[in-house]
Short mmCIF file of N, CA and C in Angstrom, two decimals:
data_model
loop_
_atom_site.label_atom_id
_atom_site.label_comp_id
_atom_site.label_asym_id
_atom_site.label_seq_id
_atom_site.Cartn_x
_atom_site.Cartn_y
_atom_site.Cartn_z
N MET A 394 -55.72 156.41 81.59
CA MET A 394 -57.16 156.18 81.45
C MET A 394 -56.99 157.15 80.12
N ILE A 395 -58.29 157.01 79.52
CA ILE A 395 -58.69 157.83 78.53
C ILE A 395 -60.29 157.71 79.01
N THR A 396 -60.79 159.32 78.78
CA THR A 396 -62.38 160.09 78.94
C THR A 396 -62.79 160.40 77.71
N LEU A 397 -63.33 159.71 77.29
CA LEU A 397 -64.69 160.43 76.51
C LEU A 397 -65.68 161.37 76.91
N HIS A 398 -66.01 162.69 76.57
CA HIS A 398 -66.46 163.40 77.09
C HIS A 398 -67.77 163.62 76.14
N THR A 399 -69.06 162.87 76.09
CA THR A 399 -69.91 163.01 75.34
C THR A 399 -70.76 163.99 75.77
N ASN A 400 -72.07 164.41 75.19
CA ASN A 400 -72.91 165.21 75.34
C ASN A 400 -74.20 164.06 76.09
N TYR A 401 -73.69 162.97 76.45
CA TYR A 401 -74.58 162.12 76.75
C TYR A 401 -74.07 161.83 78.59
N GLY A 402 -72.71 162.20 78.65
CA GLY A 402 -71.81 161.80 79.91
C GLY A 402 -70.59 161.49 79.44
N ASP A 403 -70.10 161.10 80.56
CA ASP A 403 -68.00 160.68 80.40
C ASP A 403 -67.89 158.89 80.25
N ILE A 404 -67.23 158.36 79.14
CA ILE A 404 -66.85 156.96 79.21
C ILE A 404 -65.37 156.91 79.34
N SER A 405 -64.89 156.45 80.53
CA SER A 405 -63.62 156.34 80.93
C SER A 405 -62.90 154.91 80.72
N ILE A 406 -61.90 154.76 79.50
CA ILE A 406 -61.74 154.04 79.02
C ILE A 406 -60.32 153.40 79.43
N GLU A 407 -59.82 151.84 79.66
CA GLU A 407 -58.67 151.59 79.70
C GLU A 407 -58.13 150.85 78.98
N LEU A 408 -57.03 151.31 78.13
CA LEU A 408 -56.29 150.32 77.08
C LEU A 408 -55.44 149.31 77.08
N ASN A 409 -55.64 148.17 76.80
CA ASN A 409 -54.70 146.97 76.83
C ASN A 409 -53.62 146.84 76.08
N PHE A 410 -52.33 147.64 76.33
CA PHE A 410 -51.12 147.77 75.90
C PHE A 410 -50.46 146.61 75.84
N ASP A 411 -50.63 145.71 76.72
CA ASP A 411 -50.28 144.31 77.02
C ASP A 411 -50.56 143.66 75.37
N LYS A 412 -51.45 143.41 75.14
CA LYS A 412 -52.54 142.23 74.29
C LYS A 412 -52.56 142.91 73.07
N ALA A 413 -52.78 144.49 73.18
CA ALA A 413 -53.19 144.72 71.56
C ALA A 413 -52.47 146.19 71.48
N PRO A 414 -51.06 146.13 71.19
CA PRO A 414 -50.17 147.10 71.57
C PRO A 414 -50.29 147.98 70.28
N ILE A 415 -50.95 147.27 68.89
CA ILE A 415 -50.84 148.41 68.04
C ILE A 415 -52.44 148.79 68.18
N SER A 416 -53.37 148.57 68.57
CA SER A 416 -54.78 149.07 68.63
C SER A 416 -54.40 150.21 69.38
N SER A 417 -54.37 149.73 70.56
CA SER A 417 -53.82 150.58 71.96
C SER A 417 -53.02 151.86 71.52
N ALA A 418 -51.61 152.11 70.99
CA ALA A 418 -51.16 152.94 70.64
C ALA A 418 -51.97 153.75 69.26
N ASN A 419 -52.58 153.04 68.44
CA ASN A 419 -53.34 153.55 67.30
C ASN A 419 -54.42 154.66 68.31
N PHE A 420 -55.28 153.91 68.90
CA PHE A 420 -56.38 155.01 69.52
C PHE A 420 -55.99 156.16 70.48
N LEU A 421 -54.60 155.53 71.17
CA LEU A 421 -53.89 156.82 71.98
C LEU A 421 -53.78 158.07 71.07
N LYS A 422 -52.77 157.61 69.98
CA LYS A 422 -52.48 158.89 69.07
C LYS A 422 -53.69 159.68 68.22
N TYR A 423 -55.06 158.81 68.11
CA TYR A 423 -55.95 159.61 67.41
C TYR A 423 -56.68 160.70 68.77
N CYS A 424 -56.62 160.40 69.99
CA CYS A 424 -56.71 160.73 70.67
C CYS A 424 -55.83 162.06 71.07
N ARG A 425 -54.48 161.98 71.31
CA ARG A 425 -53.72 163.03 71.46
C ARG A 425 -53.88 163.86 70.28
N ASP A 426 -53.82 163.31 69.46
CA ASP A 426 -54.14 164.46 68.10
C ASP A 426 -55.66 165.21 67.93
N GLY A 427 -56.31 164.82 68.73
CA GLY A 427 -57.57 165.66 68.89
C GLY A 427 -58.61 165.12 67.93
N PHE A 428 -58.47 163.73 67.17
CA PHE A 428 -59.13 163.60 65.85
C PHE A 428 -60.48 163.27 66.49
N TYR A 429 -61.03 162.42 67.74
CA TYR A 429 -62.23 162.00 68.01
C TYR A 429 -63.20 163.32 68.51
N GLU A 430 -62.14 164.91 69.07
CA GLU A 430 -63.28 165.79 69.42
C GLU A 430 -63.70 166.13 68.11
N GLY A 431 -65.33 166.35 68.31
CA GLY A 431 -66.51 166.78 67.39
C GLY A 431 -66.71 165.96 66.46
N THR A 432 -66.19 164.48 67.00
CA THR A 432 -66.91 162.93 65.91
C THR A 432 -68.11 162.74 66.98
N ILE A 433 -69.16 161.90 66.20
CA ILE A 433 -70.27 161.43 66.78
C ILE A 433 -70.05 159.78 67.19
N PHE A 434 -70.75 159.12 67.58
CA PHE A 434 -71.43 157.91 67.57
C PHE A 434 -72.39 157.52 66.44
N HIS A 435 -72.02 157.09 65.01
CA HIS A 435 -72.60 157.30 64.20
C HIS A 435 -73.45 155.88 63.90
N ARG A 436 -73.28 155.17 64.43
CA ARG A 436 -73.88 153.93 64.24
C ARG A 436 -74.47 153.29 65.24
N VAL A 437 -75.20 153.21 65.71
CA VAL A 437 -75.80 152.57 67.32
C VAL A 437 -76.94 151.33 67.00
N ILE A 438 -76.37 150.52 67.75
CA ILE A 438 -77.50 149.26 67.27
C ILE A 438 -77.60 148.65 68.61
N ASP A 439 -78.93 148.87 69.42
CA ASP A 439 -78.93 148.49 70.81
C ASP A 439 -78.85 146.88 70.86
N GLY A 440 -78.31 146.34 71.71
CA GLY A 440 -78.09 144.69 71.89
C GLY A 440 -77.03 144.35 71.33
N PHE A 441 -76.28 145.38 70.77
CA PHE A 441 -75.24 144.58 69.67
C PHE A 441 -73.55 145.88 70.28
N MET A 442 -74.16 147.07 69.43
CA MET A 442 -72.90 147.75 69.75
C MET A 442 -73.04 149.66 69.42
N ILE A 443 -72.17 150.39 69.58
CA ILE A 443 -72.10 151.84 69.24
C ILE A 443 -70.77 152.04 68.72
N GLN A 444 -70.72 152.58 67.66
CA GLN A 444 -69.64 153.08 66.94
C GLN A 444 -69.49 154.57 66.73
N GLY A 445 -68.07 154.90 66.70
CA GLY A 445 -67.94 156.53 66.70
C GLY A 445 -66.45 156.20 66.21
N GLY A 446 -65.86 157.56 65.79
CA GLY A 446 -64.71 157.72 65.45
C GLY A 446 -64.44 158.02 63.87
N GLY A 447 -65.24 158.20 62.77
CA GLY A 447 -65.04 158.35 61.96
C GLY A 447 -66.34 159.44 60.92
N PHE A 448 -67.27 160.44 61.62
CA PHE A 448 -67.91 161.01 61.19
C PHE A 448 -67.84 162.21 61.97
N THR A 449 -68.60 163.50 61.42
CA THR A 449 -68.95 164.68 62.24
C THR A 449 -70.38 164.87 62.16
N PRO A 450 -71.05 165.65 63.21
CA PRO A 450 -72.28 165.56 63.55
C PRO A 450 -73.33 165.93 62.08
N ASP A 451 -72.56 166.25 61.15
CA ASP A 451 -73.65 166.32 59.77
C ASP A 451 -73.24 164.98 58.83
N MET A 452 -72.83 163.97 59.42
CA MET A 452 -72.22 163.06 59.02
C MET A 452 -71.34 163.24 57.77
N GLY A 453 -70.70 164.14 57.97
CA GLY A 453 -69.34 164.02 56.85
C GLY A 453 -68.49 162.99 57.34
N HIS A 454 -67.93 162.70 56.52
CA HIS A 454 -66.35 161.27 56.84
C HIS A 454 -65.29 162.05 56.99
N LYS A 455 -64.77 161.97 58.07
CA LYS A 455 -63.58 162.09 58.68
C LYS A 455 -62.69 161.00 58.42
N ASP A 456 -61.61 161.20 57.51
CA ASP A 456 -60.67 160.55 57.09
C ASP A 456 -59.42 159.75 58.35
N GLY A 457 -59.46 159.00 58.21
CA GLY A 457 -58.56 158.44 59.28
C GLY A 457 -57.24 158.23 58.57
N GLY A 458 -56.29 157.96 59.42
CA GLY A 458 -54.87 157.57 58.83
C GLY A 458 -54.46 156.28 58.10
N GLU A 459 -53.42 156.02 58.18
CA GLU A 459 -53.11 154.23 57.54
C GLU A 459 -53.82 153.35 58.03
N PRO A 460 -54.23 152.19 57.90
CA PRO A 460 -54.84 151.45 58.20
C PRO A 460 -53.66 150.65 59.44
N ILE A 461 -54.34 149.73 60.44
CA ILE A 461 -53.37 148.90 61.17
C ILE A 461 -53.22 147.35 60.68
N GLN A 462 -52.53 146.79 61.47
CA GLN A 462 -52.53 145.55 61.64
C GLN A 462 -53.75 144.70 62.74
N ASN A 463 -53.85 143.85 61.93
CA ASN A 463 -55.65 143.30 62.96
C ASN A 463 -55.06 142.30 64.27
N GLU A 464 -55.08 142.87 65.36
CA GLU A 464 -54.68 141.92 66.36
C GLU A 464 -55.68 141.23 66.93
N ALA A 465 -56.66 140.81 66.05
CA ALA A 465 -58.15 140.20 66.84
C ALA A 465 -57.64 138.57 67.63
N ASP A 466 -56.37 138.34 67.20
CA ASP A 466 -56.14 136.83 67.57
C ASP A 466 -55.13 137.31 68.98
N ASN A 467 -55.45 137.90 69.67
CA ASN A 467 -54.77 138.58 70.51
C ASN A 467 -55.43 137.74 72.27
N GLY A 468 -56.47 136.96 72.14
CA GLY A 468 -56.91 136.18 72.88
C GLY A 468 -58.13 137.12 73.59
N LEU A 469 -58.28 138.56 73.50
CA LEU A 469 -59.39 139.14 74.12
C LEU A 469 -60.67 139.22 73.10
N ALA A 470 -61.54 139.26 74.33
CA ALA A 470 -63.12 138.86 73.78
C ALA A 470 -63.92 140.13 73.74
N ASN A 471 -64.66 140.12 72.48
CA ASN A 471 -66.02 141.27 72.12
C ASN A 471 -66.86 140.89 73.16
N GLU A 472 -66.61 141.50 74.20
CA GLU A 472 -67.58 141.08 75.62
C GLU A 472 -68.13 142.21 75.90
N ALA A 473 -69.47 142.46 76.58
CA ALA A 473 -69.91 143.88 77.20
C ALA A 473 -68.94 144.83 77.35
N GLY A 474 -69.23 145.64 77.07
CA GLY A 474 -67.86 147.14 77.76
C GLY A 474 -66.63 146.95 77.20
N THR A 475 -66.13 146.60 76.13
CA THR A 475 -64.99 146.36 75.77
C THR A 475 -64.97 147.06 74.52
N LEU A 476 -63.85 147.56 74.13
CA LEU A 476 -63.72 148.37 72.72
C LEU A 476 -62.68 147.45 72.04
N ALA A 477 -63.22 147.57 70.49
CA ALA A 477 -62.74 147.15 69.65
C ALA A 477 -62.81 147.73 68.06
N MET A 478 -61.57 148.01 67.41
CA MET A 478 -61.38 148.35 65.93
C MET A 478 -62.43 147.91 65.17
N ALA A 479 -63.09 149.17 64.41
CA ALA A 479 -64.06 148.83 63.55
C ALA A 479 -63.24 148.76 62.06
N ARG A 480 -63.91 148.18 60.91
CA ARG A 480 -62.92 147.66 59.95
C ARG A 480 -64.26 147.53 58.60
N THR A 481 -63.83 147.39 57.46
CA THR A 481 -63.84 147.07 56.38
C THR A 481 -64.23 145.49 56.32
N SER A 482 -64.31 144.70 54.93
CA SER A 482 -64.24 143.34 55.13
C SER A 482 -62.88 142.67 54.90
N ASP A 483 -62.19 144.16 54.63
CA ASP A 483 -60.27 143.60 54.47
C ASP A 483 -60.01 143.50 56.18
N PRO A 484 -59.72 142.12 57.00
CA PRO A 484 -59.27 142.30 57.99
C PRO A 484 -58.07 143.23 58.62
N HIS A 485 -57.41 143.76 57.60
CA HIS A 485 -56.45 144.93 58.06
C HIS A 485 -56.52 146.54 57.30
N SER A 486 -57.98 146.87 57.45
CA SER A 486 -58.42 147.98 57.58
C SER A 486 -58.58 149.26 58.44
N ALA A 487 -58.77 148.84 59.57
CA ALA A 487 -58.96 149.50 60.68
C ALA A 487 -58.15 150.71 60.87
N SER A 488 -58.24 152.19 61.06
CA SER A 488 -57.88 153.02 61.02
C SER A 488 -58.39 153.89 62.57
N SER A 489 -59.14 154.58 62.28
CA SER A 489 -59.75 155.76 63.47
C SER A 489 -60.87 155.17 64.10
N GLN A 490 -61.90 154.35 63.45
CA GLN A 490 -63.33 153.94 63.73
C GLN A 490 -63.08 152.82 64.85
N PHE A 491 -63.99 153.01 65.84
CA PHE A 491 -64.02 151.51 66.83
C PHE A 491 -65.67 151.68 67.39
N PHE A 492 -65.58 150.75 68.23
CA PHE A 492 -66.90 150.39 68.54
C PHE A 492 -66.72 149.90 70.12
N ILE A 493 -67.80 149.68 70.93
CA ILE A 493 -67.75 149.73 72.12
C ILE A 493 -68.95 148.23 72.23
N ASN A 494 -68.52 147.47 72.76
CA ASN A 494 -69.67 146.14 72.39
C ASN A 494 -70.71 146.72 73.76
N VAL A 495 -71.75 146.20 73.34
CA VAL A 495 -72.94 146.69 74.51
C VAL A 495 -73.52 145.35 74.72
N SER A 496 -72.78 144.15 74.09
CA SER A 496 -73.46 142.80 74.39
C SER A 496 -72.34 142.07 74.12
N ASN A 497 -72.37 140.14 74.94
CA ASN A 497 -71.39 139.52 74.53
C ASN A 497 -71.36 139.01 73.25
N ASN A 498 -70.36 139.54 72.06
CA ASN A 498 -70.62 139.33 70.62
C ASN A 498 -69.34 138.26 70.29
N THR A 499 -69.66 137.53 70.77
CA THR A 499 -68.56 136.21 70.32
C THR A 499 -68.41 135.77 69.11
N PHE A 500 -69.48 136.32 68.27
CA PHE A 500 -69.38 136.01 67.08
C PHE A 500 -68.37 136.97 66.12
N LEU A 501 -68.01 138.02 66.67
CA LEU A 501 -66.92 138.99 66.41
C LEU A 501 -65.42 138.55 66.80
N ASN A 502 -65.18 137.63 67.51
CA ASN A 502 -63.79 136.99 68.00
C ASN A 502 -63.50 136.62 66.77
N HIS A 503 -61.97 136.41 67.05
CA HIS A 503 -60.84 135.62 66.04
C HIS A 503 -61.16 134.20 66.25
N SER A 504 -61.44 133.88 65.12
CA SER A 504 -61.15 132.22 65.09
C SER A 504 -60.20 131.41 63.81
N GLY A 505 -59.67 132.27 63.02
CA GLY A 505 -58.79 131.57 62.50
C GLY A 505 -58.09 132.70 61.48
N LYS A 506 -56.84 132.88 60.80
CA LYS A 506 -56.27 134.10 59.86
C LYS A 506 -56.91 133.12 58.74
N ASN A 507 -58.35 133.69 58.07
CA ASN A 507 -58.40 133.75 56.79
C ASN A 507 -59.96 134.75 57.19
N PRO A 508 -60.37 135.32 55.69
CA PRO A 508 -61.11 136.05 55.56
C PRO A 508 -62.72 135.74 56.47
N GLN A 509 -62.69 134.55 56.97
CA GLN A 509 -63.81 134.38 57.25
C GLN A 509 -63.83 134.27 59.09
N GLY A 510 -62.62 134.50 59.39
CA GLY A 510 -62.45 134.21 60.98
C GLY A 510 -61.19 135.43 61.45
N TRP A 511 -60.98 136.50 60.93
CA TRP A 511 -59.96 137.31 61.96
C TRP A 511 -60.81 137.90 62.85
N GLY A 512 -61.84 138.40 62.56
CA GLY A 512 -62.87 138.86 64.06
C GLY A 512 -62.12 139.93 63.81
N TYR A 513 -62.84 141.01 65.23
CA TYR A 513 -62.36 142.69 65.24
C TYR A 513 -61.75 142.37 66.49
N ALA A 514 -60.34 143.54 66.59
CA ALA A 514 -59.58 143.61 67.99
C ALA A 514 -59.70 144.17 68.83
N VAL A 515 -60.33 143.35 69.91
CA VAL A 515 -60.49 143.87 71.15
C VAL A 515 -59.13 144.96 71.58
N PHE A 516 -59.43 146.00 72.09
CA PHE A 516 -57.93 146.79 72.55
C PHE A 516 -58.02 147.50 73.96
N GLY A 517 -59.42 147.65 74.50
CA GLY A 517 -59.74 147.94 75.71
C GLY A 517 -61.03 148.10 76.28
N LYS A 518 -60.97 148.65 77.41
CA LYS A 518 -62.56 148.18 77.89
C LYS A 518 -63.08 149.60 78.84
N VAL A 519 -64.38 149.70 78.86
CA VAL A 519 -64.85 150.67 79.59
C VAL A 519 -64.85 150.36 81.16
N VAL A 520 -64.04 151.44 82.04
CA VAL A 520 -64.18 151.20 83.33
C VAL A 520 -65.22 151.88 84.14
N ASP A 521 -65.16 152.97 83.19
CA ASP A 521 -66.41 153.74 84.35
C ASP A 521 -67.48 154.46 83.38
N GLY A 522 -68.47 154.85 83.26
CA GLY A 522 -69.35 155.21 82.38
C GLY A 522 -70.25 154.30 81.35
N MET A 523 -70.67 153.21 82.21
CA MET A 523 -71.28 152.14 80.97
C MET A 523 -72.71 152.43 80.84
N ASP A 524 -73.10 153.30 82.35
CA ASP A 524 -74.40 153.83 82.22
C ASP A 524 -74.54 155.01 81.09
N THR A 525 -73.49 155.21 80.57
CA THR A 525 -73.19 156.68 79.45
C THR A 525 -73.45 155.77 78.35
N VAL A 526 -72.86 154.91 78.15
CA VAL A 526 -72.69 153.99 76.98
C VAL A 526 -74.63 153.38 76.89
N ASN A 527 -74.60 153.00 77.93
CA ASN A 527 -76.13 152.47 78.25
C ASN A 527 -77.34 153.09 77.23
N SER A 528 -77.28 154.58 77.75
CA SER A 528 -78.27 155.55 77.85
C SER A 528 -77.61 156.03 75.80
N ILE A 529 -76.70 155.49 75.66
CA ILE A 529 -76.58 156.11 74.06
C ILE A 529 -76.86 154.51 73.01
N LYS A 530 -76.95 153.60 73.67
CA LYS A 530 -77.33 152.18 72.99
C LYS A 530 -78.88 152.52 72.84
N SER A 531 -79.60 153.07 73.47
CA SER A 531 -80.85 152.97 73.42
C SER A 531 -81.27 154.50 72.62
N VAL A 532 -80.81 155.30 72.17
CA VAL A 532 -81.38 156.32 71.48
C VAL A 532 -81.75 156.00 70.08
N ALA A 533 -82.62 156.94 69.78
CA ALA A 533 -83.49 157.05 68.62
C ALA A 533 -82.76 156.62 67.35
N THR A 534 -82.92 155.90 66.15
CA THR A 534 -82.18 155.91 65.18
C THR A 534 -82.73 156.08 64.05
N GLY A 535 -82.18 156.19 62.73
CA GLY A 535 -83.15 156.06 61.72
C GLY A 535 -81.76 156.25 60.39
N ARG A 536 -82.22 156.66 59.37
CA ARG A 536 -81.43 156.48 58.35
C ARG A 536 -80.65 158.09 57.97
N SER A 537 -79.72 158.03 57.24
CA SER A 537 -79.12 159.36 56.93
C SER A 537 -77.86 159.13 55.88
N GLY A 538 -78.74 159.52 54.76
CA GLY A 538 -78.13 158.95 53.22
C GLY A 538 -78.39 157.49 53.29
N MET A 539 -76.85 156.85 53.03
CA MET A 539 -76.83 155.35 52.77
C MET A 539 -76.82 154.79 54.13
N HIS A 540 -76.44 155.47 55.08
CA HIS A 540 -76.17 154.75 56.66
C HIS A 540 -77.30 154.80 57.21
N GLN A 541 -77.48 153.58 58.00
CA GLN A 541 -78.36 153.37 59.12
C GLN A 541 -78.21 153.25 60.24
N ASP A 542 -78.81 152.95 60.81
CA ASP A 542 -78.51 153.04 62.45
C ASP A 542 -77.86 154.16 63.00
N VAL A 543 -78.69 155.29 62.41
CA VAL A 543 -77.75 156.58 62.85
C VAL A 543 -78.45 157.17 63.69
N PRO A 544 -78.25 157.73 64.79
CA PRO A 544 -78.57 158.61 66.02
C PRO A 544 -79.88 159.69 65.67
N THR A 545 -80.60 159.92 65.98
CA THR A 545 -81.65 161.45 65.27
C THR A 545 -81.29 162.50 65.53
N GLU A 546 -80.53 162.42 66.83
CA GLU A 546 -79.88 163.48 67.47
C GLU A 546 -78.43 162.96 67.79
N PRO A 547 -77.46 164.08 67.09
CA PRO A 547 -76.25 163.73 67.30
C PRO A 547 -75.63 162.91 68.50
N VAL A 548 -75.03 162.20 69.01
CA VAL A 548 -74.19 161.37 70.04
C VAL A 548 -72.48 161.98 69.81
N GLU A 549 -72.32 163.09 70.11
CA GLU A 549 -71.14 164.07 69.78
C GLU A 549 -69.84 163.62 71.14
N ILE A 550 -68.82 163.36 70.95
CA ILE A 550 -67.50 163.31 71.47
C ILE A 550 -67.14 164.44 71.35
N GLN A 551 -67.63 165.39 72.47
CA GLN A 551 -67.32 166.90 72.58
C GLN A 551 -65.89 167.05 72.76
N LYS A 552 -64.71 166.20 73.94
CA LYS A 552 -63.50 166.58 74.35
C LYS A 552 -63.24 165.18 74.60
N VAL A 553 -61.60 164.83 74.99
CA VAL A 553 -60.98 163.40 75.31
C VAL A 553 -60.10 164.41 76.04
N THR A 554 -59.84 163.37 77.11
CA THR A 554 -58.74 163.75 78.03
C THR A 554 -57.82 162.43 78.39
N ILE A 555 -56.64 162.52 78.43
CA ILE A 555 -55.95 161.65 78.88
C ILE A 555 -55.25 161.76 80.07
N SER A 556 -54.95 160.41 80.69
CA SER A 556 -54.55 160.59 82.23
C SER A 556 -52.80 160.50 81.62
N ASP A 557 -52.47 161.24 83.17
CA ASP A 557 -50.93 160.96 82.87
C ASP A 557 -50.43 159.81 83.32
N GLU A 558 -51.42 158.67 83.35
CA GLU A 558 -50.63 157.09 83.55
C GLU A 558 -50.35 156.94 81.77
N TYR A 559 -50.86 157.44 80.86
CA TYR A 559 -50.47 157.37 79.12
C TYR A 559 -49.52 158.08 78.97
N ALA A 560 -48.62 159.08 79.68
CA ALA A 560 -47.52 159.72 79.20
C ALA A 560 -46.89 159.61 78.47
N ASP A 561 -46.42 158.08 79.10
CA ASP A 561 -45.38 157.52 78.19
C ASP A 561 -45.62 156.28 77.44
N LYS A 562 -46.75 156.16 77.18
CA LYS A 562 -47.29 155.12 75.85
C LYS A 562 -46.85 155.93 74.34
#
């Protein structure tokens, strides 16, 4: 289990190495490297998702590593409480950014290996801390430069802890 310790509370996550080995290993590496510490949930849309893993509290962009292969065809659905890789319009562009679905977002699921159908790869789920996620999804948001839906007060990932269960992953 991985726990994101935020200024709103803790979010405990279980990764799905069986169905999303690339995305799970990618997320775990960023956690091990301390990459997410000091980043924020920079895009929050109640009824949709909360996105993090790429910006500092002053909205400075934090560059992730190399993009990974999209695993959205793994059979996992973008349901409330699941984690998925964020990406650009290129289906294979995900690196460090991720989001937590706060609703069942079936339109994000894989439907075909084409530009419109690739979807967003689910790789984990919140196992404890949905109360924290629900608090975050309700924060006030506005614009910051060219970015919309940015919390007016930073929602920061202050620390990440990794359980012994993932020591050999």
